């Protein structure tokens, strides 16, 4: 006799569950936007042309995330290690950031995007720091999409900063170390209050995290795409979401 799991009713129910799973987009998608330099090199262009095209891909991706019902989108725009690049490229990248903040915030606001920046913003020029604060304030009440931009971000530095805060609280007698748990520790990370990423996409074919969201990625599904970031668009986003929908997430529990 067929087991309970194979009765027509059970099959229909399983089918519905699968459909529901496929239909529900991940609440938080994080993207390692990689491959700008290779995109430019393939066209005989300077790297900055790749970064400019990368900004276009950012605009496209924000619109797509809203359309696809993603609640939170984190974009890795500049790592704490990217300061090691040649000065001219760092200047190009910070210049593009400055321009983006002046040219795009109004449109993001109109689209109902709430901007939040993570990373060591103190390393940027003061005018950029001011524009970051202004953009976060201006968009703070928006609810269509939370756009987290990781700038001068490094996962290890973030964890060390949280550990330092915890150590200082303990020294000052404000925290009993025995009572520190994961949730309390996570409140000291720059992502406090955000859900962990369900899906992390990396473009350009590289298969590594490069110091991105090390704590938060504990149970993220990882999808590596062979597209270079400036070419990322609707088909690639859809492909990543479809791949996510096929994954069975277990969180260490026994497969159901
Ligand atoms: C990603 O593209 C942008 C940043 C890291 C700032 P890259 O500049 O890393 O491009 P590739 O990896 O050299 O192609
Ligand atoms: C990761 O890309 C950082 C960003 C996309 C902002 P990198 O190009 O800096 O990473 P590696 O050096 O290839 O690991
Ligand atoms: Mg790269």
Coordinates of C-alpha atoms and ligand atoms in Angstrom, one line a residue:
X1 CA 0.0 0.0 0.0
X2 CA 1.2 3.5 -0.8
X3 CA 2.5 5.3 2.2
X4 CA 0.6 8.3 3.5
X5 CA 3.0 10.6 1.7
X6 CA 1.9 9.3 -1.7
X7 CA -1.9 9.6 -1.4
X8 CA -3.4 11.9 -4.0
X9 CA -4.3 14.4 -1.2
X10 CA -0.8 14.3 0.2
X11 CA 0.7 14.8 -3.3
X12 CA -1.5 17.7 -4.0
X13 CA -0.6 19.2 -0.7
X14 CA 3.1 18.7 -1.3
X15 CA 2.6 20.3 -4.8
X16 CA 1.0 23.3 -3.2
X17 CA 3.8 23.7 -0.7
X18 CA 6.3 23.5 -3.5
X19 CA 4.4 26.1 -5.5
X20 CA 4.2 28.4 -2.4
X21 CA 7.9 28.0 -1.8
X22 CA 8.7 28.8 -5.4
X23 CA 6.3 31.8 -5.4
X24 CA 7.6 33.3 -2.2
X25 CA 10.7 35.4 -3.0
X26 CA 13.6 35.4 -0.5
X27 CA 13.0 38.2 2.1
X28 CA 16.7 39.3 1.9
X29 CA 18.9 39.0 -1.2
X30 CA 22.5 40.1 -1.0
X31 CA 24.7 40.5 -4.1
X32 CA 28.5 40.6 -4.5
X33 CA 28.6 42.8 -7.5
X34 CA 31.8 41.5 -9.2
X35 CA 33.3 41.7 -12.7
X36 CA 33.3 45.4 -13.6
X37 CA 37.0 45.4 -14.5
X38 CA 36.7 42.2 -16.7
X39 CA 33.7 43.7 -18.4
X40 CA 35.7 46.8 -19.3
X41 CA 38.8 44.8 -20.3
X42 CA 36.8 42.6 -22.7
X43 CA 35.8 45.8 -24.5
X44 CA 39.2 47.4 -24.5
X45 CA 37.9 50.1 -22.1
X46 CA 39.4 51.5 -18.9
X47 CA 38.2 49.9 -15.7
X48 CA 36.2 53.0 -14.7
X49 CA 33.9 52.3 -17.7
X50 CA 33.1 49.0 -16.1
X51 CA 32.3 50.7 -12.8
X52 CA 30.1 53.2 -14.6
X53 CA 28.2 50.4 -16.3
X54 CA 28.0 48.7 -12.9
X55 CA 26.1 51.7 -11.5
X56 CA 23.6 51.2 -14.3
X57 CA 23.2 47.6 -13.2
X58 CA 22.6 48.8 -9.7
X59 CA 19.7 51.0 -10.9
X60 CA 18.3 48.1 -12.8
X61 CA 18.6 45.7 -10.0
X62 CA 16.9 47.9 -7.4
X63 CA 13.9 48.2 -9.8
X64 CA 13.8 44.5 -10.3
X65 CA 14.0 43.8 -6.6
X66 CA 10.9 46.0 -6.0
X67 CA 9.1 44.3 -8.9
X68 CA 10.0 40.8 -7.6
X69 CA 8.8 41.6 -4.1
X70 CA 12.2 41.3 -2.3
X71 CA 12.0 43.1 1.0
X72 CA 15.6 43.7 1.5
X73 CA 18.5 44.0 -1.0
X74 CA 22.1 44.3 0.2
X75 CA 24.7 45.3 -2.4
X76 CA 28.4 44.9 -1.8
X77 CA 29.8 48.0 -3.5
X78 CA 33.2 48.4 -1.9
X79 CA 35.1 46.2 0.5
X80 CA 37.4 47.2 3.3
X81 CA 40.2 45.5 1.1
X82 CA 39.3 47.5 -2.0
X83 CA 41.2 50.5 -0.5
X84 CA 44.3 48.6 -1.5
X85 CA 43.5 49.2 -5.2
X86 CA 45.5 51.8 -7.1
X87 CA 44.7 55.4 -5.9
X88 CA 43.3 56.3 -9.3
X89 CA 40.7 53.5 -9.2
X90 CA 39.7 54.3 -5.6
X91 CA 39.2 57.9 -6.7
X92 CA 37.1 56.7 -9.6
X93 CA 35.0 54.6 -7.3
X94 CA 34.5 57.2 -4.6
X95 CA 33.7 59.7 -7.4
X96 CA 31.0 57.4 -8.7
X97 CA 29.6 57.0 -5.2
X98 CA 29.5 60.8 -4.7
X99 CA 27.7 61.2 -8.0
X100 CA 25.3 58.4 -7.3
X101 CA 24.3 59.9 -3.9
X102 CA 23.6 63.3 -5.6
X103 CA 21.8 62.0 -8.7
X104 CA 19.9 58.9 -7.6
X105 CA 18.6 59.5 -4.0
X106 CA 15.5 61.4 -5.2
X107 CA 14.5 58.6 -7.5
X108 CA 15.1 56.0 -4.9
X109 CA 13.0 58.0 -2.5
X110 CA 10.2 58.3 -5.1
X111 CA 10.3 54.5 -5.5
X112 CA 9.8 54.0 -1.8
X113 CA 13.3 52.7 -1.1
X114 CA 14.8 53.0 2.4
X115 CA 18.6 53.3 2.2
X116 CA 20.9 52.0 4.9
X117 CA 24.7 51.9 4.7
X118 CA 26.9 49.4 6.4
X119 CA 30.7 49.5 6.7
X120 CA 33.3 52.0 7.9
X121 CA 32.0 55.2 6.4
X122 CA 34.6 57.3 8.3
X123 CA 37.1 56.4 5.7
X124 CA 35.2 58.4 3.0
X125 CA 35.6 62.1 2.4
X126 CA 33.4 64.2 4.7
X127 CA 31.0 65.4 1.9
X128 CA 30.3 61.8 1.1
X129 CA 29.7 61.0 4.8
X130 CA 27.3 63.9 5.0
X131 CA 25.4 62.8 1.9
X132 CA 25.1 59.3 3.2
X133 CA 23.5 60.5 6.4
X134 CA 21.2 62.8 4.5
X135 CA 20.2 60.0 2.2
X136 CA 19.4 57.6 5.1
X137 CA 17.4 60.3 6.9
X138 CA 15.5 61.3 3.8
X139 CA 14.4 57.7 3.0
X140 CA 14.1 56.4 6.6
X141 CA 10.3 56.1 6.5
X142 CA 10.1 54.2 3.1
X143 CA 8.9 50.7 3.0
X144 CA 8.9 49.3 -0.5
X145 CA 12.5 48.0 -0.3
X146 CA 15.3 48.3 2.2
X147 CA 18.4 48.9 0.2
X148 CA 21.5 48.1 2.2
X149 CA 24.7 49.3 0.6
X150 CA 28.0 47.8 2.0
X151 CA 30.7 50.5 1.7
X152 CA 34.2 50.0 3.0
X153 CA 32.6 46.9 4.5
X154 CA 34.5 43.9 5.9
X155 CA 32.8 41.0 7.7
X156 CA 35.8 40.4 10.0
X157 CA 36.1 44.1 11.0
X158 CA 32.4 44.1 11.7
X159 CA 32.6 41.1 14.0
X160 CA 35.7 42.6 15.8
X161 CA 33.8 45.9 16.4
X162 CA 30.9 44.0 17.9
X163 CA 33.2 42.0 20.1
X164 CA 35.0 45.2 21.2
X165 CA 31.6 46.7 22.2
X166 CA 30.7 43.6 24.1
X167 CA 34.0 43.6 25.9
X168 CA 33.7 47.3 26.9
X169 CA 30.2 46.7 28.2
X170 CA 31.4 43.8 30.3
X171 CA 34.4 45.9 31.6
X172 CA 32.0 48.7 32.5
X173 CA 29.8 46.2 34.4
X174 CA 26.8 46.7 32.0
X175 CA 27.0 43.1 30.6
X176 CA 27.3 39.7 32.3
X177 CA 29.4 37.7 29.8
X178 CA 27.5 34.6 30.8
X179 CA 24.4 36.1 29.4
X180 CA 25.7 37.0 26.0
X181 CA 24.0 35.0 23.3
X182 CA 23.9 35.1 19.5
X183 CA 20.9 37.4 19.3
X184 CA 22.5 39.9 21.7
X185 CA 25.8 39.7 19.8
X186 CA 24.0 40.3 16.5
X187 CA 22.5 43.5 17.8
X188 CA 26.0 44.9 17.9
X189 CA 26.6 44.2 14.2
X190 CA 25.9 46.8 11.5
X191 CA 23.0 44.7 10.2
X192 CA 21.1 44.9 13.6
X193 CA 17.4 44.7 12.9
X194 CA 17.7 43.2 9.4
X195 CA 16.9 39.6 8.6
X196 CA 19.9 37.4 7.7
X197 CA 20.3 37.1 3.9
X198 CA 18.4 34.1 2.5
X199 CA 20.2 34.2 -0.8
X200 CA 23.7 35.5 -1.7
X201 CA 24.4 36.0 -5.4
X202 CA 27.9 36.6 -6.7
X203 CA 28.5 37.5 -10.3
X204 CA 31.6 37.1 -12.4
X205 CA 32.1 33.4 -11.8
X206 CA 34.3 33.8 -8.7
X207 CA 33.1 31.5 -5.9
X208 CA 34.1 33.1 -2.7
X209 CA 32.6 35.5 -0.1
X210 CA 35.5 38.0 -0.1
X211 CA 34.8 39.0 3.6
X212 CA 31.1 39.7 2.9
X213 CA 28.5 39.2 5.7
X214 CA 30.5 36.4 7.4
X215 CA 28.3 36.2 10.4
X216 CA 25.0 36.8 8.6
X217 CA 25.6 34.2 5.8
X218 CA 25.6 31.2 8.2
X219 CA 22.6 29.6 6.5
X220 CA 22.4 31.7 3.3
X221 CA 21.9 29.9 0.0
X222 CA 24.8 30.8 -2.3
X223 CA 24.3 31.2 -6.0
X224 CA 27.3 31.9 -8.3
X225 CA 26.5 33.3 -11.8
X226 CA 28.8 33.5 -14.7
X227 CA 27.6 36.9 -15.8
X228 CA 29.8 40.0 -15.2
X229 CA 28.1 42.5 -13.0
X230 CA 27.5 45.2 -15.7
X231 CA 25.5 42.7 -17.7
X232 CA 23.4 41.5 -14.8
X233 CA 19.7 42.0 -15.5
X234 CA 16.2 40.5 -15.3
X235 CA 17.1 37.0 -16.7
X236 CA 19.9 36.6 -14.2
X237 CA 17.9 37.8 -11.2
X238 CA 15.1 35.4 -12.2
X239 CA 17.6 32.6 -12.7
X240 CA 19.0 33.1 -9.2
X241 CA 15.5 33.3 -7.6
X242 CA 14.5 30.1 -9.5
X243 CA 17.6 28.3 -8.2
X244 CA 16.9 29.5 -4.7
X245 CA 13.3 28.1 -5.0
X246 CA 14.8 24.7 -5.9
X247 CA 17.0 24.6 -2.8
X248 CA 15.9 22.7 0.3
X249 CA 16.8 24.7 3.3
X250 CA 17.3 22.7 6.5
X251 CA 19.1 24.9 9.0
X252 CA 20.7 21.8 10.4
X253 CA 17.4 20.2 11.3
X254 CA 16.5 16.7 10.1
X255 CA 15.1 16.8 6.5
X256 CA 11.3 16.9 6.6
Ligands
LIG1 C1 33.5 44.8 -8.8 O1 34.2 44.7 -9.9 C2 33.5 46.3 -8.2 C3 34.3 46.4 -7.0 C4 34.9 45.5 -6.4 C5 34.4 47.7 -6.5 P1 35.8 44.5 -9.9 O2 36.4 45.9 -10.0 O3 36.2 43.7 -8.8 O4 36.0 43.8 -11.3 P2 37.0 42.6 -11.6 O5 36.7 41.5 -10.6 O6 38.3 43.1 -11.6 O7 36.5 42.1 -13.0
LIG2 C1 34.4 41.7 -3.7 O1 35.0 41.8 -5.0 C2 34.0 43.1 -3.3 C3 32.9 43.8 -4.0 C4 32.3 43.2 -5.0 C5 32.7 45.1 -3.6 P1 36.6 41.8 -5.2 O2 36.8 41.9 -6.6 O3 37.2 42.9 -4.4 O4 37.0 40.4 -4.5 P2 38.3 39.5 -4.8 O5 39.5 40.4 -4.6 O6 38.2 39.0 -6.2 O7 38.1 38.5 -3.7
LIG3 MG1 36.5 41.7 -8.6

